Amino acid sequence: MKRIALFASGSGSNAEKIAEYFANNAEVAVSLVVSNNPKAGVIERSRRLHIPVVLFDRTTFYDTDKITQLLINQNIDLIVLAGFMWLMPPGLVRAFPDKIVNIHPALLPKFGGKGMYGHFVHEAVAAAGETESGITIHYVNERYDEGQIIFQASCPVVPTDTPDDIARKVQALEHTHYPAVVADVLTSMTTQS
């Protein structure tokens, strides 16, 4: 069985969609939700879905290898970032090469990098007068939003769209595509091993 750890800092809608997608899959389990935010909505969603939650602080994440060791001890095969806002520490990236994926709410390389997350991205897309936005699912390396792109999907942006309008369109793409792309990544890992 392939085991997934979901990292989330916010409401957890993508984490929930992924957990639901694999709920009846005998070959894949969402084994753990990991969060840096004790008030994150993802915690309640995880409890409702009977998925264990691990909380940690910045010191534990960056100054120790406790989270890396936890993931290794839990036999995690794939780490999926679902609205997780912190940069992955180098030791964690090295311990899970090409086994950490992230979703970004824009078409990278546009509108990526430090500080470009959530509503900031949609505001920047609207301000730039873009005619499309979308999602990028990519492998994670030691820099924000620079890992190898796995998948992109786009949606139109019209001049009357507000950042909230863009956010709704992008979130629909996230919920539609992220679970299936995670499944594809797991399948490709199985065929390579």
PDB file of N, CA and C in Angstrom, residues 2-69:
ATOM      1  N   LYS A   2       0.489   2.236  -0.825  1.00  0.00           N
ATOM      2  CA  LYS A   2       1.178   3.528  -0.859  1.00  0.00           C
ATOM      3  C   LYS A   2       0.565   4.435   0.196  1.00  0.00           C
ATOM      4  N   ARG A   3       1.443   5.128   0.926  1.00  0.00           N
ATOM      5  CA  ARG A   3       0.996   5.969   2.030  1.00  0.00           C
ATOM      6  C   ARG A   3       1.319   7.438   1.736  1.00  0.00           C
ATOM      7  N   ILE A   4       0.303   8.278   1.885  1.00  0.00           N
ATOM      8  CA  ILE A   4       0.420   9.716   1.619  1.00  0.00           C
ATOM      9  C   ILE A   4       0.389  10.477   2.937  1.00  0.00           C
ATOM     10  N   ALA A   5       1.250  11.500   3.035  1.00  0.00           N
ATOM     11  CA  ALA A   5       1.153  12.501   4.104  1.00  0.00           C
ATOM     12  C   ALA A   5       0.746  13.816   3.452  1.00  0.00           C
ATOM     13  N   LEU A   6      -0.318  14.412   3.946  1.00  0.00           N
ATOM     14  CA  LEU A   6      -0.778  15.712   3.454  1.00  0.00           C
ATOM     15  C   LEU A   6      -0.280  16.805   4.386  1.00  0.00           C
ATOM     16  N   PHE A   7       0.350  17.832   3.818  1.00  0.00           N
ATOM     17  CA  PHE A   7       0.767  19.010   4.579  1.00  0.00           C
ATOM     18  C   PHE A   7      -0.193  20.141   4.238  1.00  0.00           C
ATOM     19  N   ALA A   8      -0.789  20.766   5.260  1.00  0.00           N
ATOM     20  CA  ALA A   8      -1.723  21.862   5.015  1.00  0.00           C
ATOM     21  C   ALA A   8      -1.632  22.888   6.132  1.00  0.00           C
ATOM     22  N   SER A   9      -1.858  24.157   5.773  1.00  0.00           N
ATOM     23  CA  SER A   9      -1.819  25.242   6.752  1.00  0.00           C
ATOM     24  C   SER A   9      -3.172  25.928   6.917  1.00  0.00           C
ATOM     25  N   GLY A  10      -4.117  25.637   6.026  1.00  0.00           N
ATOM     26  CA  GLY A  10      -5.355  26.407   6.001  1.00  0.00           C
ATOM     27  C   GLY A  10      -6.606  25.572   6.151  1.00  0.00           C
ATOM     28  N   SER A  11      -7.611  25.906   5.348  1.00  0.00           N
ATOM     29  CA  SER A  11      -8.934  25.292   5.505  1.00  0.00           C
ATOM     30  C   SER A  11      -8.938  23.806   5.179  1.00  0.00           C
ATOM     31  N   GLY A  12      -8.081  23.388   4.250  1.00  0.00           N
ATOM     32  CA  GLY A  12      -7.949  21.971   3.965  1.00  0.00           C
ATOM     33  C   GLY A  12      -8.905  21.428   2.924  1.00  0.00           C
ATOM     34  N   SER A  13      -9.454  22.283   2.066  1.00  0.00           N
ATOM     35  CA  SER A  13     -10.402  21.768   1.069  1.00  0.00           C
ATOM     36  C   SER A  13      -9.716  20.818   0.091  1.00  0.00           C
ATOM     37  N   ASN A  14      -8.496  21.143  -0.336  1.00  0.00           N
ATOM     38  CA  ASN A  14      -7.774  20.224  -1.226  1.00  0.00           C
ATOM     39  C   ASN A  14      -7.396  18.928  -0.504  1.00  0.00           C
ATOM     40  N   ALA A  15      -6.980  19.046   0.752  1.00  0.00           N
ATOM     41  CA  ALA A  15      -6.648  17.854   1.527  1.00  0.00           C
ATOM     42  C   ALA A  15      -7.864  16.939   1.635  1.00  0.00           C
ATOM     43  N   GLU A  16      -9.037  17.527   1.879  1.00  0.00           N
ATOM     44  CA  GLU A  16     -10.255  16.729   1.998  1.00  0.00           C
ATOM     45  C   GLU A  16     -10.593  16.054   0.670  1.00  0.00           C
ATOM     46  N   LYS A  17     -10.470  16.777  -0.440  1.00  0.00           N
ATOM     47  CA  LYS A  17     -10.768  16.190  -1.753  1.00  0.00           C
ATOM     48  C   LYS A  17      -9.840  15.003  -2.039  1.00  0.00           C
ATOM     49  N   ILE A  18      -8.571  15.147  -1.674  1.00  0.00           N
ATOM     50  CA  ILE A  18      -7.609  14.058  -1.902  1.00  0.00           C
ATOM     51  C   ILE A  18      -7.956  12.865  -1.009  1.00  0.00           C
ATOM     52  N   ALA A  19      -8.255  13.131   0.261  1.00  0.00           N
ATOM     53  CA  ALA A  19      -8.617  12.043   1.174  1.00  0.00           C
ATOM     54  C   ALA A  19      -9.867  11.314   0.689  1.00  0.00           C
ATOM     55  N   GLU A  20     -10.858  12.066   0.221  1.00  0.00           N
ATOM     56  CA  GLU A  20     -12.087  11.443  -0.287  1.00  0.00           C
ATOM     57  C   GLU A  20     -11.805  10.619  -1.543  1.00  0.00           C
ATOM     58  N   TYR A  21     -10.934  11.133  -2.391  1.00  0.00           N
ATOM     59  CA  TYR A  21     -10.601  10.443  -3.652  1.00  0.00           C
ATOM     60  C   TYR A  21     -10.037   9.047  -3.380  1.00  0.00           C
ATOM     61  N   PHE A  22      -9.216   8.939  -2.336  1.00  0.00           N
ATOM     62  CA  PHE A  22      -8.559   7.662  -2.027  1.00  0.00           C
ATOM     63  C   PHE A  22      -9.275   6.862  -0.931  1.00  0.00           C
ATOM     64  N   ALA A  23     -10.410   7.337  -0.462  1.00  0.00           N
ATOM     65  CA  ALA A  23     -11.074   6.721   0.698  1.00  0.00           C
ATOM     66  C   ALA A  23     -11.360   5.233   0.505  1.00  0.00           C
ATOM     67  N   ASN A  24     -11.744   4.818  -0.677  1.00  0.00           N
ATOM     68  CA  ASN A  24     -12.096   3.409  -0.917  1.00  0.00           C
ATOM     69  C   ASN A  24     -11.060   2.692  -1.766  1.00  0.00           C
ATOM     70  N   ASN A  25      -9.831   3.229  -1.774  1.00  0.00           N
ATOM     71  CA  ASN A  25      -8.763   2.643  -2.579  1.00  0.00           C
ATOM     72  C   ASN A  25      -7.943   1.708  -1.691  1.00  0.00           C
ATOM     73  N   ALA A  26      -7.914   0.444  -2.054  1.00  0.00           N
ATOM     74  CA  ALA A  26      -7.200  -0.547  -1.241  1.00  0.00           C
ATOM     75  C   ALA A  26      -5.688  -0.429  -1.362  1.00  0.00           C
ATOM     76  N   GLU A  27      -5.205   0.346  -2.343  1.00  0.00           N
ATOM     77  CA  GLU A  27      -3.763   0.433  -2.599  1.00  0.00           C
ATOM     78  C   GLU A  27      -3.139   1.740  -2.133  1.00  0.00           C
ATOM     79  N   VAL A  28      -3.976   2.713  -1.729  1.00  0.00           N
ATOM     80  CA  VAL A  28      -3.462   4.031  -1.331  1.00  0.00           C
ATOM     81  C   VAL A  28      -4.197   4.475  -0.070  1.00  0.00           C
ATOM     82  N   ALA A  29      -3.446   5.019   0.883  1.00  0.00           N
ATOM     83  CA  ALA A  29      -4.062   5.559   2.102  1.00  0.00           C
ATOM     84  C   ALA A  29      -3.477   6.930   2.411  1.00  0.00           C
ATOM     85  N   VAL A  30      -4.354   7.864   2.755  1.00  0.00           N
ATOM     86  CA  VAL A  30      -3.890   9.116   3.343  1.00  0.00           C
ATOM     87  C   VAL A  30      -3.671   8.805   4.815  1.00  0.00           C
ATOM     88  N   SER A  31      -2.408   8.667   5.191  1.00  0.00           N
ATOM     89  CA  SER A  31      -2.052   8.156   6.520  1.00  0.00           C
ATOM     90  C   SER A  31      -1.921   9.235   7.573  1.00  0.00           C
ATOM     91  N   LEU A  32      -1.703  10.473   7.128  1.00  0.00           N
ATOM     92  CA  LEU A  32      -1.319  11.510   8.076  1.00  0.00           C
ATOM     93  C   LEU A  32      -1.607  12.873   7.478  1.00  0.00           C
ATOM     94  N   VAL A  33      -2.073  13.793   8.319  1.00  0.00           N
ATOM     95  CA  VAL A  33      -2.129  15.204   7.957  1.00  0.00           C
ATOM     96  C   VAL A  33      -1.171  15.926   8.884  1.00  0.00           C
ATOM     97  N   VAL A  34      -0.315  16.755   8.313  1.00  0.00           N
ATOM     98  CA  VAL A  34       0.723  17.461   9.052  1.00  0.00           C
ATOM     99  C   VAL A  34       0.475  18.957   8.884  1.00  0.00           C
ATOM    100  N   SER A  35       0.455  19.697   9.979  1.00  0.00           N
ATOM    101  CA  SER A  35       0.149  21.127   9.887  1.00  0.00           C
ATOM    102  C   SER A  35       0.998  21.943  10.848  1.00  0.00           C
ATOM    103  N   ASN A  36       1.266  23.162  10.424  1.00  0.00           N
ATOM    104  CA  ASN A  36       2.000  24.131  11.235  1.00  0.00           C
ATOM    105  C   ASN A  36       1.053  25.140  11.876  1.00  0.00           C
ATOM    106  N   ASN A  37      -0.259  24.937  11.712  1.00  0.00           N
ATOM    107  CA  ASN A  37      -1.234  25.913  12.178  1.00  0.00           C
ATOM    108  C   ASN A  37      -2.269  25.232  13.073  1.00  0.00           C
ATOM    109  N   PRO A  38      -2.169  25.430  14.394  1.00  0.00           N
ATOM    110  CA  PRO A  38      -3.095  24.749  15.309  1.00  0.00           C
ATOM    111  C   PRO A  38      -4.544  25.188  15.139  1.00  0.00           C
ATOM    112  N   LYS A  39      -4.793  26.292  14.410  1.00  0.00           N
ATOM    113  CA  LYS A  39      -6.165  26.769  14.188  1.00  0.00           C
ATOM    114  C   LYS A  39      -6.655  26.469  12.775  1.00  0.00           C
ATOM    115  N   ALA A  40      -5.892  25.693  12.014  1.00  0.00           N
ATOM    116  CA  ALA A  40      -6.241  25.416  10.618  1.00  0.00           C
ATOM    117  C   ALA A  40      -7.519  24.584  10.523  1.00  0.00           C
ATOM    118  N   GLY A  41      -8.352  24.935   9.563  1.00  0.00           N
ATOM    119  CA  GLY A  41      -9.577  24.186   9.312  1.00  0.00           C
ATOM    120  C   GLY A  41      -9.318  22.739   8.932  1.00  0.00           C
ATOM    121  N   VAL A  42      -8.140  22.471   8.377  1.00  0.00           N
ATOM    122  CA  VAL A  42      -7.803  21.108   7.952  1.00  0.00           C
ATOM    123  C   VAL A  42      -7.821  20.141   9.135  1.00  0.00           C
ATOM    124  N   ILE A  43      -7.596  20.633  10.345  1.00  0.00           N
ATOM    125  CA  ILE A  43      -7.562  19.750  11.520  1.00  0.00           C
ATOM    126  C   ILE A  43      -8.943  19.140  11.750  1.00  0.00           C
ATOM    127  N   GLU A  44      -9.983  19.971  11.726  1.00  0.00           N
ATOM    128  CA  GLU A  44     -11.341  19.460  11.914  1.00  0.00           C
ATOM    129  C   GLU A  44     -11.743  18.534  10.769  1.00  0.00           C
ATOM    130  N   ARG A  45     -11.382  18.909   9.546  1.00  0.00           N
ATOM    131  CA  ARG A  45     -11.689  18.039   8.398  1.00  0.00           C
ATOM    132  C   ARG A  45     -11.021  16.675   8.571  1.00  0.00           C
ATOM    133  N   SER A  46      -9.776  16.681   9.027  1.00  0.00           N
ATOM    134  CA  SER A  46      -9.034  15.431   9.199  1.00  0.00           C
ATOM    135  C   SER A  46      -9.659  14.557  10.276  1.00  0.00           C
ATOM    136  N   ARG A  47     -10.065  15.184  11.372  1.00  0.00           N
ATOM    137  CA  ARG A  47     -10.716  14.415  12.440  1.00  0.00           C
ATOM    138  C   ARG A  47     -11.998  13.770  11.933  1.00  0.00           C
ATOM    139  N   ARG A  48     -12.769  14.529  11.152  1.00  0.00           N
ATOM    140  CA  ARG A  48     -14.016  14.008  10.592  1.00  0.00           C
ATOM    141  C   ARG A  48     -13.752  12.815   9.674  1.00  0.00           C
ATOM    142  N   LEU A  49     -12.600  12.846   8.987  1.00  0.00           N
ATOM    143  CA  LEU A  49     -12.232  11.768   8.071  1.00  0.00           C
ATOM    144  C   LEU A  49     -11.395  10.681   8.753  1.00  0.00           C
ATOM    145  N   HIS A  50     -11.192  10.814  10.071  1.00  0.00           N
ATOM    146  CA  HIS A  50     -10.441   9.832  10.868  1.00  0.00           C
ATOM    147  C   HIS A  50      -8.992   9.681  10.394  1.00  0.00           C
ATOM    148  N   ILE A  51      -8.373  10.812  10.053  1.00  0.00           N
ATOM    149  CA  ILE A  51      -6.965  10.822   9.650  1.00  0.00           C
ATOM    150  C   ILE A  51      -6.165  11.475  10.783  1.00  0.00           C
ATOM    151  N   PRO A  52      -5.130  10.803  11.288  1.00  0.00           N
ATOM    152  CA  PRO A  52      -4.325  11.400  12.362  1.00  0.00           C
ATOM    153  C   PRO A  52      -3.685  12.717  11.921  1.00  0.00           C
ATOM    154  N   VAL A  53      -3.589  13.648  12.868  1.00  0.00           N
ATOM    155  CA  VAL A  53      -3.007  14.968  12.617  1.00  0.00           C
ATOM    156  C   VAL A  53      -1.773  15.139  13.494  1.00  0.00           C
ATOM    157  N   VAL A  54      -0.711  15.667  12.901  1.00  0.00           N
ATOM    158  CA  VAL A  54       0.501  16.016  13.640  1.00  0.00           C
ATOM    159  C   VAL A  54       0.713  17.519  13.481  1.00  0.00           C
ATOM    160  N   LEU A  55       0.841  18.218  14.598  1.00  0.00           N
ATOM    161  CA  LEU A  55       1.119  19.655  14.591  1.00  0.00           C
ATOM    162  C   LEU A  55       2.572  19.894  14.969  1.00  0.00           C
ATOM    163  N   PHE A  56       3.154  20.913  14.379  1.00  0.00           N
ATOM    164  CA  PHE A  56       4.537  21.244  14.709  1.00  0.00           C
ATOM    165  C   PHE A  56       4.738  22.744  14.607  1.00  0.00           C
ATOM    166  N   ASP A  57       5.829  23.223  15.182  1.00  0.00           N
ATOM    167  CA  ASP A  57       6.152  24.640  15.108  1.00  0.00           C
ATOM    168  C   ASP A  57       7.378  24.857  14.217  1.00  0.00           C
ATOM    169  N   ARG A  58       7.679  26.111  14.014  1.00  0.00           N
ATOM    170  CA  ARG A  58       8.784  26.472  13.110  1.00  0.00           C
ATOM    171  C   ARG A  58      10.122  25.890  13.571  1.00  0.00           C
ATOM    172  N   THR A  59      10.392  25.936  14.865  1.00  0.00           N
ATOM    173  CA  THR A  59      11.661  25.423  15.385  1.00  0.00           C
ATOM    174  C   THR A  59      11.798  23.930  15.109  1.00  0.00           C
ATOM    175  N   THR A  60      10.743  23.174  15.392  1.00  0.00           N
ATOM    176  CA  THR A  60      10.774  21.731  15.141  1.00  0.00           C
ATOM    177  C   THR A  60      11.004  21.447  13.663  1.00  0.00           C
ATOM    178  N   PHE A  61      10.352  22.225  12.804  1.00  0.00           N
ATOM    179  CA  PHE A  61      10.407  21.972  11.358  1.00  0.00           C
ATOM    180  C   PHE A  61      11.776  22.294  10.773  1.00  0.00           C
ATOM    181  N   TYR A  62      12.337  23.434  11.174  1.00  0.00           N
ATOM    182  CA  TYR A  62      13.579  23.894  10.543  1.00  0.00           C
ATOM    183  C   TYR A  62      14.855  23.551  11.317  1.00  0.00           C
ATOM    184  N   ASP A  63      14.764  23.364  12.625  1.00  0.00           N
ATOM    185  CA  ASP A  63      15.979  23.165  13.425  1.00  0.00           C
ATOM    186  C   ASP A  63      16.176  21.724  13.894  1.00  0.00           C
ATOM    187  N   THR A  64      15.227  20.841  13.567  1.00  0.00           N
ATOM    188  CA  THR A  64      15.378  19.429  13.911  1.00  0.00           C
ATOM    189  C   THR A  64      14.986  18.587  12.694  1.00  0.00           C
ATOM    190  N   ASP A  65      15.228  17.294  12.782  1.00  0.00           N
ATOM    191  CA  ASP A  65      14.768  16.404  11.710  1.00  0.00           C
ATOM    192  C   ASP A  65      13.580  15.557  12.174  1.00  0.00           C
ATOM    193  N   LYS A  66      12.872  16.038  13.201  1.00  0.00           N
ATOM    194  CA  LYS A  66      11.765  15.256  13.777  1.00  0.00           C
ATOM    195  C   LYS A  66      10.666  14.961  12.761  1.00  0.00           C
ATOM    196  N   ILE A  67      10.317  15.936  11.941  1.00  0.00           N
ATOM    197  CA  ILE A  67       9.237  15.711  10.964  1.00  0.00           C
ATOM    198  C   ILE A  67       9.710  14.742   9.881  1.00  0.00           C
ATOM    199  N   THR A  68      10.937  14.911   9.416  1.00  0.00           N
ATOM    200  CA  THR A  68      11.488  13.970   8.429  1.00  0.00           C
ATOM    201  C   THR A  68      11.494  12.552   8.993  1.00  0.00           C
ATOM    202  N   GLN A  69      11.947  12.406  10.220  1.00  0.00           N
ATOM    203  CA  GLN A  69      11.995  11.076  10.842  1.00  0.00           C
ATOM    204  C   GLN A  69      10.603  10.490  11.033  1.00  0.00           C
TER     205      GLN A  69
END
